[in-house]
Short mmCIF file of N, CA, C and O in Angstrom, two decimals:
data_model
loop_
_atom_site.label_atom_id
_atom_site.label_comp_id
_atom_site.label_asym_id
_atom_site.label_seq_id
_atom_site.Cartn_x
_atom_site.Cartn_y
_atom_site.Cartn_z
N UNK A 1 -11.31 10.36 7.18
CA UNK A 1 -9.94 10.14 7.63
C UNK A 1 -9.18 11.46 7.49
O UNK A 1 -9.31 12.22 6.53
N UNK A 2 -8.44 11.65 8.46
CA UNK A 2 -7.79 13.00 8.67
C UNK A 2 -6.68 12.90 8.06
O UNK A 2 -6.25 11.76 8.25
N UNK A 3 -5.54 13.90 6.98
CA UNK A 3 -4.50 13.93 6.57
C UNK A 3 -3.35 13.05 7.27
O UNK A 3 -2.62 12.11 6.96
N UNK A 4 -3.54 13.74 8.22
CA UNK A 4 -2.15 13.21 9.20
C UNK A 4 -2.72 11.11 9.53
O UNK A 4 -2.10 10.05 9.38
N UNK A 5 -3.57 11.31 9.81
CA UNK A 5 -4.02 9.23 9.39
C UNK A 5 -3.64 8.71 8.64
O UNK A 5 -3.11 7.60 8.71
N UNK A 6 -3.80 9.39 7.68
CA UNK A 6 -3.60 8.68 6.11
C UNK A 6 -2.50 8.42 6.19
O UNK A 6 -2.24 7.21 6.22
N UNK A 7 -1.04 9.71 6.29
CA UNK A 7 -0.19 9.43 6.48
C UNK A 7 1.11 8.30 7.13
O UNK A 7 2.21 7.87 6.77
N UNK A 8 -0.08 8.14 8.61
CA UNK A 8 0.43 6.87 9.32
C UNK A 8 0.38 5.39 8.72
O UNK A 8 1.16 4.44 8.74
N UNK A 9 -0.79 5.60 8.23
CA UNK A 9 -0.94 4.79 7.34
C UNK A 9 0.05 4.13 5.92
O UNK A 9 0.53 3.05 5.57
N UNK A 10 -0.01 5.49 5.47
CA UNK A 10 1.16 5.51 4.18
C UNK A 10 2.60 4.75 4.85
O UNK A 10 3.04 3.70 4.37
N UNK A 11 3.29 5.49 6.08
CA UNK A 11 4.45 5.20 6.26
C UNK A 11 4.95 4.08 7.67
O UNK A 11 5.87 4.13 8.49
N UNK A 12 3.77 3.09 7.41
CA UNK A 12 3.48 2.40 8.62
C UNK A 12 4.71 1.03 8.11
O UNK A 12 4.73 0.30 7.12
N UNK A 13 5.61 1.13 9.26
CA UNK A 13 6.81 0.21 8.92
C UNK A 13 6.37 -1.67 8.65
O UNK A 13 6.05 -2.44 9.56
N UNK A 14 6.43 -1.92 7.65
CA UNK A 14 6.98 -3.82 7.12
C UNK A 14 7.05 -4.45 8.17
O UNK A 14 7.94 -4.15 8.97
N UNK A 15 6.01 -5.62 8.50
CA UNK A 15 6.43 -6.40 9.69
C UNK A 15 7.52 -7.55 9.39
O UNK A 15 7.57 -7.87 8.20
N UNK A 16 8.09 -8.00 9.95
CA UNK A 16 9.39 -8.48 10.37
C UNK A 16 9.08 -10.29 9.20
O UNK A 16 8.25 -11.13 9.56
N UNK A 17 9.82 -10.43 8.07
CA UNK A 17 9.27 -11.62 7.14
C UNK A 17 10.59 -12.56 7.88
O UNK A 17 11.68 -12.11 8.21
N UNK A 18 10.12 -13.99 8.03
CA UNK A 18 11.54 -14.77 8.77
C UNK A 18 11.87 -15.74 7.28
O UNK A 18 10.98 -16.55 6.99
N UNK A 19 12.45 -15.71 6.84
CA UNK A 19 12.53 -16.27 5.27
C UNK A 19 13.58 -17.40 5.31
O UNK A 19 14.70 -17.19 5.77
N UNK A 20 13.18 -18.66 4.78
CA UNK A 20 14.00 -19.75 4.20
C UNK A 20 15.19 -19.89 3.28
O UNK A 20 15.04 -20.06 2.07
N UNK A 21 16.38 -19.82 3.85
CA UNK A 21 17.34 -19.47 3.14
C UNK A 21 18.61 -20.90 3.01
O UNK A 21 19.22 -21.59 3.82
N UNK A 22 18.50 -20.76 1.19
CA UNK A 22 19.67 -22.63 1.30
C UNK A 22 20.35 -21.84 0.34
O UNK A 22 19.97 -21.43 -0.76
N UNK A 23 21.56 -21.67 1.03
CA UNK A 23 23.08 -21.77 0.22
C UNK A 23 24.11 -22.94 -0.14
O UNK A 23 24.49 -23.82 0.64
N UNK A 24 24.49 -22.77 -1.43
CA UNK A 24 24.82 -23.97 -1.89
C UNK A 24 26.26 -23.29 -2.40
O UNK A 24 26.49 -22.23 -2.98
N UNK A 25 27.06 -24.26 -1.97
CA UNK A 25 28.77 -24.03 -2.10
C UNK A 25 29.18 -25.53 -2.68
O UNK A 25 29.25 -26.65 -2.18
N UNK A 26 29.45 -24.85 -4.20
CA UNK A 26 29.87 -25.97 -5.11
C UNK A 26 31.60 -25.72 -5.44
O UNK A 26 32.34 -26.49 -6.06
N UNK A 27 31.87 -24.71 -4.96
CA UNK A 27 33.66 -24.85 -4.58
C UNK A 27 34.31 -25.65 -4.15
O UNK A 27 34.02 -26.10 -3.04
N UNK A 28 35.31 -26.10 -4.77
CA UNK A 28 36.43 -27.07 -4.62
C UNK A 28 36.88 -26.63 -3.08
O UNK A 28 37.11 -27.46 -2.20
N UNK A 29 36.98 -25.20 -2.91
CA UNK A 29 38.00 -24.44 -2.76
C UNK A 29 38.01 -24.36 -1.16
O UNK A 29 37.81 -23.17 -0.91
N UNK A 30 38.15 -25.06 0.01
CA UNK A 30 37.75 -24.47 1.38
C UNK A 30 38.80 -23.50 2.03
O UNK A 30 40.00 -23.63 2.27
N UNK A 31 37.53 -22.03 2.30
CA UNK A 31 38.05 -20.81 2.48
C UNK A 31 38.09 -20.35 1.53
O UNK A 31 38.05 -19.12 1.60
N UNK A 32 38.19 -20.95 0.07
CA UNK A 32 38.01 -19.47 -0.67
C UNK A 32 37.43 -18.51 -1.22
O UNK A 32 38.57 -18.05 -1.23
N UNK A 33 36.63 -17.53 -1.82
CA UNK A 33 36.29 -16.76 -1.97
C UNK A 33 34.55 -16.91 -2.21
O UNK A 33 33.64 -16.10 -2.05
N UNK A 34 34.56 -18.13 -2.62
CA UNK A 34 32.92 -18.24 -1.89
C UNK A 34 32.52 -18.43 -0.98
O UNK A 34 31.48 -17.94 -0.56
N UNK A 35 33.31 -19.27 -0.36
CA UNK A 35 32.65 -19.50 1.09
C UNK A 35 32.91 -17.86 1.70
O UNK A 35 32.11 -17.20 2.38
N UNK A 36 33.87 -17.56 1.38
CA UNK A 36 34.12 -16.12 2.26
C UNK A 36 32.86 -15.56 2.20
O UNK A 36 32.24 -15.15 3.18
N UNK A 37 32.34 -15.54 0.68
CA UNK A 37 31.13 -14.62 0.22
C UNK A 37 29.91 -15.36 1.47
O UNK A 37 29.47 -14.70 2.41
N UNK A 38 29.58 -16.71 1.24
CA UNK A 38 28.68 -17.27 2.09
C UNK A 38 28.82 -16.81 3.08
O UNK A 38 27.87 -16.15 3.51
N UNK A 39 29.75 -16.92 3.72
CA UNK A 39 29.99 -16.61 5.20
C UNK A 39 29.67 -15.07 5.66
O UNK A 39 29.15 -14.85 6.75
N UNK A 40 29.90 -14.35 5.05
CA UNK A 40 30.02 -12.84 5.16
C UNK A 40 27.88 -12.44 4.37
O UNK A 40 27.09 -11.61 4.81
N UNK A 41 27.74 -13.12 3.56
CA UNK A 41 26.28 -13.40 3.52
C UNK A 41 25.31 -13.25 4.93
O UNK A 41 24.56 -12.36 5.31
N UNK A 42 25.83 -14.89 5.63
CA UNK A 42 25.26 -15.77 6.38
C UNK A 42 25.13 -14.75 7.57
O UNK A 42 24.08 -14.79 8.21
N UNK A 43 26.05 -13.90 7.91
CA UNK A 43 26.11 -13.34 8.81
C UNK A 43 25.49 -11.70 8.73
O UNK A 43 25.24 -10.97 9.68
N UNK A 44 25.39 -11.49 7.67
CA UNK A 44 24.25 -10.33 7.42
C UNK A 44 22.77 -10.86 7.57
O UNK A 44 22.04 -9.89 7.81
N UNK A 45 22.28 -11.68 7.53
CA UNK A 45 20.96 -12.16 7.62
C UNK A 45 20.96 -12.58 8.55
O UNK A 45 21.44 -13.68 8.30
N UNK A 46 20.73 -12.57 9.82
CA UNK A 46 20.22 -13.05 11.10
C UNK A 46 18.76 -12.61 11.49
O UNK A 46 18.36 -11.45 11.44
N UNK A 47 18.07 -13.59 11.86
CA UNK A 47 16.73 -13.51 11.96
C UNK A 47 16.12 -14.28 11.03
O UNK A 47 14.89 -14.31 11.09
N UNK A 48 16.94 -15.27 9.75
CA UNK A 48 15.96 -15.50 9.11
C UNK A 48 16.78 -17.15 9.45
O UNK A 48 17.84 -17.41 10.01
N UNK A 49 15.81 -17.94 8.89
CA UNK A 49 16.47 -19.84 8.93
C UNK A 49 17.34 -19.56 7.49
O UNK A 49 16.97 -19.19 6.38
N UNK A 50 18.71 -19.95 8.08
CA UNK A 50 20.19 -19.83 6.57
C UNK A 50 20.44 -21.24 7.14
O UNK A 50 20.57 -21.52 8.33
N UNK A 51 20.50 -22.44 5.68
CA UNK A 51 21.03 -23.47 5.80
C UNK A 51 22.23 -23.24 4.35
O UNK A 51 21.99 -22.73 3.26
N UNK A 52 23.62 -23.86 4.93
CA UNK A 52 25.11 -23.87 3.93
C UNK A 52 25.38 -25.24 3.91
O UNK A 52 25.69 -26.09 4.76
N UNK A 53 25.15 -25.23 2.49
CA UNK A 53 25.14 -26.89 2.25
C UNK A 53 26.82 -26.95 1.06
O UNK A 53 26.98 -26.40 -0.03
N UNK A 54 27.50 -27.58 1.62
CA UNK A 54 29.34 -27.79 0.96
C UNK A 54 28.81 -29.12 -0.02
O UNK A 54 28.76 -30.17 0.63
N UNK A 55 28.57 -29.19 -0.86
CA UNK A 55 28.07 -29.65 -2.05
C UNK A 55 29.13 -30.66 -2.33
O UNK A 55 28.65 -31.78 -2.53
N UNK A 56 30.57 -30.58 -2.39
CA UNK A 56 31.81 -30.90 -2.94
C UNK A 56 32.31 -32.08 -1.84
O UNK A 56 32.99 -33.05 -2.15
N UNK A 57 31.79 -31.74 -0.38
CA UNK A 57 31.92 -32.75 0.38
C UNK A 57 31.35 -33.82 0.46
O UNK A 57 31.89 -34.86 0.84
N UNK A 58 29.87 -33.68 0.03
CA UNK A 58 29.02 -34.56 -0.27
C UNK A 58 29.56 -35.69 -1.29
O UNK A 58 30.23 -35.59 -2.32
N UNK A 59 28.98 -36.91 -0.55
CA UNK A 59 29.48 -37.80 -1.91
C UNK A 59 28.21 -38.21 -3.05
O UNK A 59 27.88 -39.39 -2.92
N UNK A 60 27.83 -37.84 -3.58
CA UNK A 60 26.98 -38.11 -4.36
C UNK A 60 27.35 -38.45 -5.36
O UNK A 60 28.31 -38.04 -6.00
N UNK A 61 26.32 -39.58 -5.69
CA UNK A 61 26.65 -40.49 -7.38
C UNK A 61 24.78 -40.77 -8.09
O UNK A 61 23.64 -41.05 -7.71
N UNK A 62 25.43 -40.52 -9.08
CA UNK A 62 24.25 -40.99 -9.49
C UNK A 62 24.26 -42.08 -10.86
O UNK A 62 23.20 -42.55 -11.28
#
């Protein structure tokens, strides 16, 4: 193997991972500063599956 191979080798770019993503918003608060965070999250990651689950709306009992 020739130097310059190896090299391609070495710096051969990460193929593309599509990753499972669950955000959970346990804030009272709608609009405030988590969801902002979620939201501003949600929208940096495109390309991957993002599910935002509002926890607080949910009625759950147990």
């Amino acid at each position: 193997m020739k130097d310059n191979q190896f090299m391609l080798v070495l710096f051969k770019e990460k193929e593309e991972v599509n990753v499972k993503i669950v955000l959970l918003n346990v804030s009272p608060r709608r609009g405030g500063n988590t969801e902002i965070m979620i939201n501003t999250f949600m929208e940096n990651v495109k390309g991957h599956d993002v599910v935002k689950l509002n926890i607080v709306s949910m009625m759950l009992r147990m």
